[in-house]
Structures are given as C-alpha cells and as structure tokens.
mmCIF file of C-alpha atoms in Angstrom:
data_model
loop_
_atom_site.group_PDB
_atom_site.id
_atom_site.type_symbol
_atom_site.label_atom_id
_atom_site.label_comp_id
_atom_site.label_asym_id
_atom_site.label_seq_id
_atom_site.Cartn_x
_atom_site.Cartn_y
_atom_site.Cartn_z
ATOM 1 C CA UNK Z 1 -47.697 -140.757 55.887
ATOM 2 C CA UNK Z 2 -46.356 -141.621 52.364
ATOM 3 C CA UNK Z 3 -42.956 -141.483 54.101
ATOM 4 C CA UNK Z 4 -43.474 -143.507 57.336
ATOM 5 C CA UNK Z 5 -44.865 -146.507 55.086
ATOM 6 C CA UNK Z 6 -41.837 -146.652 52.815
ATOM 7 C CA UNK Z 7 -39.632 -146.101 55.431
ATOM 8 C CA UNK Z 8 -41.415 -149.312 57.432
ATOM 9 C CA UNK Z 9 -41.015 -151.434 54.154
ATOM 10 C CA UNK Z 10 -37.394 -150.338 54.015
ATOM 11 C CA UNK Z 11 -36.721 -151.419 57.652
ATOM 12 C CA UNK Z 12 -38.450 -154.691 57.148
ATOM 13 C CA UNK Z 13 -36.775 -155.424 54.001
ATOM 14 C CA UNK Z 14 -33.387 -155.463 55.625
ATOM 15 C CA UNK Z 15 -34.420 -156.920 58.591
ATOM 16 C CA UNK Z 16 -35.706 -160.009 56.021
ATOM 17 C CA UNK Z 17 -32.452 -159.910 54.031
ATOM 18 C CA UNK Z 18 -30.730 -160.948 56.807
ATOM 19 C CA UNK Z 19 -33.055 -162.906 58.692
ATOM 20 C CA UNK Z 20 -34.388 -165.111 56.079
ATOM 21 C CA UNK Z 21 -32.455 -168.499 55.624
ATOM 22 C CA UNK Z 22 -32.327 -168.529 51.770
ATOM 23 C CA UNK Z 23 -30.822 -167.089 50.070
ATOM 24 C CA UNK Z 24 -32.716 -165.871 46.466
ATOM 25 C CA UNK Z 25 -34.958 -164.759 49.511
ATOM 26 C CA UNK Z 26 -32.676 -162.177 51.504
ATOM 27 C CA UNK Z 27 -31.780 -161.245 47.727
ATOM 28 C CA UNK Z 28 -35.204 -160.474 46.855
ATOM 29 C CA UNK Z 29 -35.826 -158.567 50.426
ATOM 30 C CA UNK Z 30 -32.882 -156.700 49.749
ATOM 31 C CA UNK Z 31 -34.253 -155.724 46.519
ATOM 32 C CA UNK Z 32 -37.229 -154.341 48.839
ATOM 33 C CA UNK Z 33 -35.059 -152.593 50.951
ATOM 34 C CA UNK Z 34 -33.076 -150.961 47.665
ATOM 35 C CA UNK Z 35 -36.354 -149.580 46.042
ATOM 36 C CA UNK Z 36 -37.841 -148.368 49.457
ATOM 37 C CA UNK Z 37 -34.582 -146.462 50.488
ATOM 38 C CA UNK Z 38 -34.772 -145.204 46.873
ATOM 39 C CA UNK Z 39 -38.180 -144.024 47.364
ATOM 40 C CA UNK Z 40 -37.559 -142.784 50.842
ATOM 41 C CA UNK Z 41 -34.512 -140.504 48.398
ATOM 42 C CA UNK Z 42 -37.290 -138.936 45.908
ATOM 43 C CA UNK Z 43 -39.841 -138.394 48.752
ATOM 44 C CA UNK Z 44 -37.203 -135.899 50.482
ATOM 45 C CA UNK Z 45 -36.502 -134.563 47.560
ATOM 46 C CA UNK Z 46 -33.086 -135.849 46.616
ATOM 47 C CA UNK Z 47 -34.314 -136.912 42.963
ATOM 48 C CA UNK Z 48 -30.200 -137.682 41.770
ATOM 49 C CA UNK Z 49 -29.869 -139.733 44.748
ATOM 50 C CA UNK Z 50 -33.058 -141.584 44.327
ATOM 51 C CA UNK Z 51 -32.722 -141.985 40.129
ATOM 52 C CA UNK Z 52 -28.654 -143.152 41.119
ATOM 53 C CA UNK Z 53 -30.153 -145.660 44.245
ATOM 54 C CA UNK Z 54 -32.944 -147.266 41.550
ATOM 55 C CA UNK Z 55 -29.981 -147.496 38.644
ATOM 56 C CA UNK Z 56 -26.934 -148.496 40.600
ATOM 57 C CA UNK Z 57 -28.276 -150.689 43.409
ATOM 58 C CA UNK Z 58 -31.962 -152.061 42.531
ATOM 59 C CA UNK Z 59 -30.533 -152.701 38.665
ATOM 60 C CA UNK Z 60 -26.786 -153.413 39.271
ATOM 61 C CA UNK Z 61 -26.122 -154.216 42.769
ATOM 62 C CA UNK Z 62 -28.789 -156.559 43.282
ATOM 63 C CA UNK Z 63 -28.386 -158.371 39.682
ATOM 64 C CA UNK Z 64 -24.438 -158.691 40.759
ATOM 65 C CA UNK Z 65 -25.580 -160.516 44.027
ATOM 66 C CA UNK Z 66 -28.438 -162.988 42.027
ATOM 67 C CA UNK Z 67 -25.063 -163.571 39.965
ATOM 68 C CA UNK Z 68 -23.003 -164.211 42.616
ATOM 69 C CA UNK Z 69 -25.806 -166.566 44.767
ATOM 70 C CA UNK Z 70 -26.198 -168.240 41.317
ATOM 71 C CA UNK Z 71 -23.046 -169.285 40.456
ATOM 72 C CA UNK Z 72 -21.985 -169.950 43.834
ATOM 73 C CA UNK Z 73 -21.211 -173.902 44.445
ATOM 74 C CA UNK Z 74 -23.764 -174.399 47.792
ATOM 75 C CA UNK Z 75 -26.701 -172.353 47.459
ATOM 76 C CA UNK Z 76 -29.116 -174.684 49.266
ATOM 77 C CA UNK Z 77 -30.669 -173.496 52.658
ATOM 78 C CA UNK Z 78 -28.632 -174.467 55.463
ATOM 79 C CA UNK Z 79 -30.553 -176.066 58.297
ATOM 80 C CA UNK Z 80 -30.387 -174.842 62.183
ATOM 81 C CA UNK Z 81 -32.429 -172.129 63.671
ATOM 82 C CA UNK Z 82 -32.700 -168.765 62.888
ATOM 83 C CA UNK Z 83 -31.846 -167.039 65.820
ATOM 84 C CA UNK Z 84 -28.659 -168.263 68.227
ATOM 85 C CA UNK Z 85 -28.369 -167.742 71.745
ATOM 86 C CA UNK Z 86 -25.732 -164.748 71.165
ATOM 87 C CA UNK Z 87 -28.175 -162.830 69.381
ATOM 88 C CA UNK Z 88 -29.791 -161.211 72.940
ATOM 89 C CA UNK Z 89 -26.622 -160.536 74.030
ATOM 90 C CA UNK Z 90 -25.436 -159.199 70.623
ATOM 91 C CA UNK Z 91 -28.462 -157.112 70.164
ATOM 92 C CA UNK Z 92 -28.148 -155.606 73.861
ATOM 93 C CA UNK Z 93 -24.288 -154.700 72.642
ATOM 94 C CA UNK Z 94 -25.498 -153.209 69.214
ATOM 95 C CA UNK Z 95 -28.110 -151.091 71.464
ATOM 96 C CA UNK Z 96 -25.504 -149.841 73.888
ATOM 97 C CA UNK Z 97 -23.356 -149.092 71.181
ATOM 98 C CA UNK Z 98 -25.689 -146.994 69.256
ATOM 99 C CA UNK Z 99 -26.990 -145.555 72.531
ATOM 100 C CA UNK Z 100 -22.983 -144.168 73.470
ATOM 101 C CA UNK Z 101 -23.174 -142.943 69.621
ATOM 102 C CA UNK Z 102 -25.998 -140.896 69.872
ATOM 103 C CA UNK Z 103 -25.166 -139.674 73.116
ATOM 104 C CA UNK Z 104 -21.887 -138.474 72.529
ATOM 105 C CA UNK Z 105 -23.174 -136.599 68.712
ATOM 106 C CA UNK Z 106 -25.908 -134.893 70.605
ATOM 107 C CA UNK Z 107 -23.394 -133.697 73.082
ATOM 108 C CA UNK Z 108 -20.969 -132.654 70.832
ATOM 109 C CA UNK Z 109 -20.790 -128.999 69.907
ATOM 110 C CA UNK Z 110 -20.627 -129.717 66.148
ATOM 111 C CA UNK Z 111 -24.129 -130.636 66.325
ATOM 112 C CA UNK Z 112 -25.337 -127.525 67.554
ATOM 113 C CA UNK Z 113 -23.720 -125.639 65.063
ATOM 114 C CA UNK Z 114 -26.077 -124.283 62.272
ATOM 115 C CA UNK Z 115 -24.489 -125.131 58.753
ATOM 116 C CA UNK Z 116 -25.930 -122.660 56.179
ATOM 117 C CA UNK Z 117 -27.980 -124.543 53.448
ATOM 118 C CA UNK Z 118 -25.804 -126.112 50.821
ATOM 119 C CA UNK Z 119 -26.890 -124.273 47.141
ATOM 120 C CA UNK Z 120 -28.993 -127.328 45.308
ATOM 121 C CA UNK Z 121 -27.442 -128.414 42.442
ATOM 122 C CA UNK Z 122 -30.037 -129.891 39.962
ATOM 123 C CA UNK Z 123 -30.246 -133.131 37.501
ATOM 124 C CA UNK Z 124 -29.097 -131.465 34.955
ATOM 125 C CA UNK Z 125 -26.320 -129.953 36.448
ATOM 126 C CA UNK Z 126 -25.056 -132.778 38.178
ATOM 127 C CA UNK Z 127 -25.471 -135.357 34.700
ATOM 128 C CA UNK Z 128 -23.135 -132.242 32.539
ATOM 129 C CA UNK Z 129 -20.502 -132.567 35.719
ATOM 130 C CA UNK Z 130 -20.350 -136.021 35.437
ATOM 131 C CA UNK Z 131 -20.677 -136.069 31.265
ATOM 132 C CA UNK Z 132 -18.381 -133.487 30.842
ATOM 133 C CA UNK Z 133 -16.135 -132.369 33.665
ATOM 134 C CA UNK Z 134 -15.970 -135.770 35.529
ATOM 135 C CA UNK Z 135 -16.184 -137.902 32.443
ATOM 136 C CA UNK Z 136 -12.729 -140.000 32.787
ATOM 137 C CA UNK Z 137 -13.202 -140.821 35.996
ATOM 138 C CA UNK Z 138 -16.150 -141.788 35.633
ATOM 139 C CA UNK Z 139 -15.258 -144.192 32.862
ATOM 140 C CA UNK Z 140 -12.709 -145.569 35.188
ATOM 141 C CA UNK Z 141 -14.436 -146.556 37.423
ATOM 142 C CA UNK Z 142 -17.274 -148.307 34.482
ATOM 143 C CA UNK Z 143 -14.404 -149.913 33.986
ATOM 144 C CA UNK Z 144 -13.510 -151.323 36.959
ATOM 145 C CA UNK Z 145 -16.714 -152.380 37.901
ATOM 146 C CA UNK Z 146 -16.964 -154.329 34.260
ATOM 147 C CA UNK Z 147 -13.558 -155.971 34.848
ATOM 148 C CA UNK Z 148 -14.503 -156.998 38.728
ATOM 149 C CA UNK Z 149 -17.816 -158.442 37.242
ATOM 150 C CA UNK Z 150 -15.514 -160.219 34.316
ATOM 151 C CA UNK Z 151 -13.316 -161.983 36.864
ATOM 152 C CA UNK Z 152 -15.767 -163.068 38.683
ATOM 153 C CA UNK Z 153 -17.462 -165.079 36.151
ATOM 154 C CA UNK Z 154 -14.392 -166.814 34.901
ATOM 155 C CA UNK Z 155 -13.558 -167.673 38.536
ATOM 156 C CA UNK Z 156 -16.815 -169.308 39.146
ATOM 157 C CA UNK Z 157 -16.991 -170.846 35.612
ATOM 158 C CA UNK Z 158 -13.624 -172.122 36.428
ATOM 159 C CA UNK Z 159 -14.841 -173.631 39.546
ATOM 160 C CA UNK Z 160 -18.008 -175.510 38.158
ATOM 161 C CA UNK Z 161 -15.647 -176.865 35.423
ATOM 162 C CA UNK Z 162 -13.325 -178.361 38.080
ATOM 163 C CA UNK Z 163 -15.837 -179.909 39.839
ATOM 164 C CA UNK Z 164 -16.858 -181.987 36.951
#
C-alpha cells in the first residue's frame, strides 16, 4: 500500500513538472518526483540507491536547476494554453511506441531467461569501493561537476552584466 501511494505521488510529480507553466513550479514538482522515486528505492530495498537518489538529485540536481531557472534572463510564465492540438496525436504515438516496446521484450527470449540473483553488496561495502578502490575517479568526476557548475555561473553573471 505504502508503495502504490509513493509510486502515485511520483507519477504525478512528473506529470506536474512538465505540465505546469512555471517554472519554480515544475522545479518544485520535480523535487516531488525526486524524493518519491527515492522512496519508491528504500521501500524495495535498494537503501544505496535511495540514500544516492535523496543526495545527488533531491540536494544537487534540483538546487542546480533552481540555479539555473534563477539566473536565467526570462523566467516569467509564458502565456498560451497548456495543452496543443499535437498532444492527442503525440500521446497516441508515445502509446504505440511503448506498446511495440513491450511487445517485442516480452517476446524476446532474453526475457524468459532466469538470471541467478546478483550477491547484494551492502552500504558499507559499496561506500569502502568508492572511498578506497574507486576514489580517483570518483574525485574526477566531483570535479567535473564543480567546474560545470563554475562555468555556468560566470556565463550567466556575464550575461546579466551585459544587459545592463
């Protein structure tokens, strides 16, 4: 039950992020989304992958994209309707796409092969591979992400400066 409710708030946070015209809005129902898919995680058990959704996209991710909204020049609501007239005929594509998709995986003979259970690796285990053994890397890629986040700043702050 626990599951089908946070799985429900999931679905409708993403269907508000993109549905919702502004845009501190879709940012705030994709923070809904984040947190329910991260809850959806530690209900099935997957604590790393729940802990690393919570960290990584409800505490980075979604701060990156209030940053990004914020120091964006136009961030005012744009008028029009929601919904166009391509979205019936875009939504009965996206359905017959999905449909062929799930056709052809439950036909294919890889899914009726049984895969042995993978050995579960634990917290702990996974934090020393990534602490010890996967360390550099893993700084790497801290420091990519820092550098991305850098530029973009001194883009936009270039930006607003030019526009004065």
């Amino acid at each position: 039950m626990l599951f089908t409710i946070f799985a429900i708030l999931t679905v409708a946070g993403a269907v508000a992020a993109f549905s919702l015209r502004n845009l501190i809005h879709s940012v705030l129902a994709i923070t809904v989304a984040f947190a329910g898919l991260a809850v959806v995680y530690l209900l099935l058990g997957a604590q790393f992958i729940g802990l690393a959704q919570i960290l990584v996209y409800v505490g980075a991710v979604v701060i990156l994209i209030v940053f990004a909204v914020l120091l964006t020049k136009n961030s005012s609501t744009p008028a029009g309707p929601i919904l166009s007239s391509s979205w019936l005929a875009s939504g009965a594509i996206a359905l017959a796409v999905f449909a062929v998709m799930a056709w052809a995986i439950h036909q294919s003979p890889a899914s009726r092969i049984h895969t042995p259970t993978q050995p579960e690796a634990t917290m702990q285990q996974i934090g020393s591979a990534l602490m010890l053994r996967y360390a550099l890397p893993l700084e790497i890629v801290g420091l990519l992400l820092t550098t991305a986040l850098i530029g973009a700043v001194t883009i936009a702050v270039r930006e607003q400066k030019e526009q004065r």
